[in-house]
Amino acid sequence: QTCALPIYGTVCHLRKSTPILQRLRAELGLSESKITTDDLTFTLESVSCLGACKLAPVITINEKVYGDMTPEKAMEILNTLKTEK
């Protein structure tokens, strides 16, 4: 699963995308320099912009866009993906 999260774009940043990134990194055991889990199941990348300002903050997972994201919503999606694995 590849997840992209814009944290440098103005709108996503203002709508608090950083806590989402921090929560996902903590849950997956990732960091700024380690972007893929040890089992190679998840890759988390921070990007500048996904062009979905109206839905900000957003994440994409395998090219599917999830809008109005919060740390809690991100964890729900992550848990669903883990059970589908």
PDB file of C-alpha atoms in Angstrom:
ATOM      1  CA  GLN A   1       0.000   0.000   0.000  1.00  0.00           C
ATOM      2  CA  THR A   2       1.399   3.393  -0.933  1.00  0.00           C
ATOM      3  CA  CYS A   3       0.056   6.382   0.944  1.00  0.00           C
ATOM      4  CA  ALA A   4       0.778   9.987  -0.042  1.00  0.00           C
ATOM      5  CA  LEU A   5      -0.006  12.833   2.311  1.00  0.00           C
ATOM      6  CA  PRO A   6       0.513  16.487   1.390  1.00  0.00           C
ATOM      7  CA  ILE A   7       2.032  18.331   4.310  1.00  0.00           C
ATOM      8  CA  TYR A   8       3.768  21.172   2.492  1.00  0.00           C
ATOM      9  CA  GLY A   9       0.808  22.475   0.498  1.00  0.00           C
ATOM     10  CA  THR A  10      -0.666  25.594   2.059  1.00  0.00           C
ATOM     11  CA  VAL A  11      -4.265  24.416   2.445  1.00  0.00           C
ATOM     12  CA  CYS A  12      -3.456  20.949   3.796  1.00  0.00           C
ATOM     13  CA  HIS A  13      -0.873  22.435   6.137  1.00  0.00           C
ATOM     14  CA  LEU A  14      -3.333  25.024   7.462  1.00  0.00           C
ATOM     15  CA  ARG A  15      -5.934  22.302   7.942  1.00  0.00           C
ATOM     16  CA  LYS A  16      -3.494  20.329  10.087  1.00  0.00           C
ATOM     17  CA  SER A  17      -2.084  17.550   7.926  1.00  0.00           C
ATOM     18  CA  THR A  18       1.042  17.246  10.095  1.00  0.00           C
ATOM     19  CA  PRO A  19      -0.714  15.448  13.001  1.00  0.00           C
ATOM     20  CA  ILE A  20      -2.062  12.927  10.482  1.00  0.00           C
ATOM     21  CA  LEU A  21       1.445  12.224   9.213  1.00  0.00           C
ATOM     22  CA  GLN A  22       2.801  11.934  12.753  1.00  0.00           C
ATOM     23  CA  ARG A  23       0.066   9.492  13.765  1.00  0.00           C
ATOM     24  CA  LEU A  24       0.560   7.280  10.718  1.00  0.00           C
ATOM     25  CA  ARG A  25       4.329   7.266  11.191  1.00  0.00           C
ATOM     26  CA  ALA A  26       3.973   6.320  14.847  1.00  0.00           C
ATOM     27  CA  GLU A  27       1.520   3.525  14.090  1.00  0.00           C
ATOM     28  CA  LEU A  28       3.643   2.089  11.274  1.00  0.00           C
ATOM     29  CA  GLY A  29       7.021   2.582  12.946  1.00  0.00           C
ATOM     30  CA  LEU A  30       8.171   4.988  10.251  1.00  0.00           C
ATOM     31  CA  SER A  31      10.097   8.258  10.246  1.00  0.00           C
ATOM     32  CA  GLU A  32      11.146  10.999   7.852  1.00  0.00           C
ATOM     33  CA  SER A  33      14.017   8.825   6.635  1.00  0.00           C
ATOM     34  CA  LYS A  34      12.277   5.440   6.911  1.00  0.00           C
ATOM     35  CA  ILE A  35       9.215   5.522   4.651  1.00  0.00           C
ATOM     36  CA  THR A  36       8.494   1.800   4.181  1.00  0.00           C
ATOM     37  CA  THR A  37       7.551  -0.731   6.842  1.00  0.00           C
ATOM     38  CA  ASP A  38       9.921  -3.626   7.513  1.00  0.00           C
ATOM     39  CA  ASP A  39       7.474  -6.107   5.971  1.00  0.00           C
ATOM     40  CA  LEU A  40       7.243  -3.869   2.845  1.00  0.00           C
ATOM     41  CA  THR A  41       3.465  -3.633   3.225  1.00  0.00           C
ATOM     42  CA  PHE A  42       3.137   0.134   3.642  1.00  0.00           C
ATOM     43  CA  THR A  43       4.997   3.103   2.190  1.00  0.00           C
ATOM     44  CA  LEU A  44       4.183   6.568   3.496  1.00  0.00           C
ATOM     45  CA  GLU A  45       5.332   9.565   1.498  1.00  0.00           C
ATOM     46  CA  SER A  46       4.863  13.235   2.235  1.00  0.00           C
ATOM     47  CA  VAL A  47       4.254  15.292  -0.880  1.00  0.00           C
ATOM     48  CA  SER A  48       3.858  18.969  -1.706  1.00  0.00           C
ATOM     49  CA  CYS A  49       0.373  18.908  -3.189  1.00  0.00           C
ATOM     50  CA  LEU A  50      -2.240  16.525  -4.530  1.00  0.00           C
ATOM     51  CA  GLY A  51      -4.408  19.252  -6.069  1.00  0.00           C
ATOM     52  CA  ALA A  52      -7.473  18.535  -3.957  1.00  0.00           C
ATOM     53  CA  CYS A  53      -7.615  21.710  -1.881  1.00  0.00           C
ATOM     54  CA  LYS A  54     -11.393  21.584  -1.503  1.00  0.00           C
ATOM     55  CA  LEU A  55     -11.061  18.220   0.294  1.00  0.00           C
ATOM     56  CA  ALA A  56      -8.037  19.208   2.404  1.00  0.00           C
ATOM     57  CA  PRO A  57      -6.430  17.659   4.209  1.00  0.00           C
ATOM     58  CA  VAL A  58      -6.289  14.646   1.938  1.00  0.00           C
ATOM     59  CA  ILE A  59      -4.347  11.438   1.628  1.00  0.00           C
ATOM     60  CA  THR A  60      -4.128   9.050  -1.270  1.00  0.00           C
ATOM     61  CA  ILE A  61      -3.778   5.328  -0.860  1.00  0.00           C
ATOM     62  CA  ASN A  62      -3.010   3.424  -4.033  1.00  0.00           C
ATOM     63  CA  GLU A  63      -4.229   6.467  -5.993  1.00  0.00           C
ATOM     64  CA  LYS A  64      -7.618   6.647  -4.202  1.00  0.00           C
ATOM     65  CA  VAL A  65      -8.244  10.068  -2.621  1.00  0.00           C
ATOM     66  CA  TYR A  66      -9.583  10.356   0.935  1.00  0.00           C
ATOM     67  CA  GLY A  67     -10.658  13.876   1.917  1.00  0.00           C
ATOM     68  CA  ASP A  68     -11.424  15.783   5.107  1.00  0.00           C
ATOM     69  CA  MET A  69      -8.840  13.603   6.826  1.00  0.00           C
ATOM     70  CA  THR A  70      -8.153  13.524  10.553  1.00  0.00           C
ATOM     71  CA  PRO A  71      -5.716  11.362  12.506  1.00  0.00           C
ATOM     72  CA  GLU A  72      -8.665   9.246  13.660  1.00  0.00           C
ATOM     73  CA  LYS A  73     -10.012   8.731  10.126  1.00  0.00           C
ATOM     74  CA  ALA A  74      -6.522   7.844   8.920  1.00  0.00           C
ATOM     75  CA  MET A  75      -6.247   5.195  11.643  1.00  0.00           C
ATOM     76  CA  GLU A  76      -9.627   3.708  10.656  1.00  0.00           C
ATOM     77  CA  ILE A  77      -8.477   3.414   7.040  1.00  0.00           C
ATOM     78  CA  LEU A  78      -5.107   1.971   8.098  1.00  0.00           C
ATOM     79  CA  ASN A  79      -6.781  -0.623  10.324  1.00  0.00           C
ATOM     80  CA  THR A  80      -9.096  -1.623   7.482  1.00  0.00           C
ATOM     81  CA  LEU A  81      -6.131  -2.036   5.151  1.00  0.00           C
ATOM     82  CA  LYS A  82      -4.288  -4.118   7.737  1.00  0.00           C
ATOM     83  CA  THR A  83      -7.222  -6.522   8.084  1.00  0.00           C
ATOM     84  CA  GLU A  84      -7.565  -6.836   4.301  1.00  0.00           C
ATOM     85  CA  LYS A  85      -3.881  -7.686   3.970  1.00  0.00           C
TER      86      LYS A  85
END
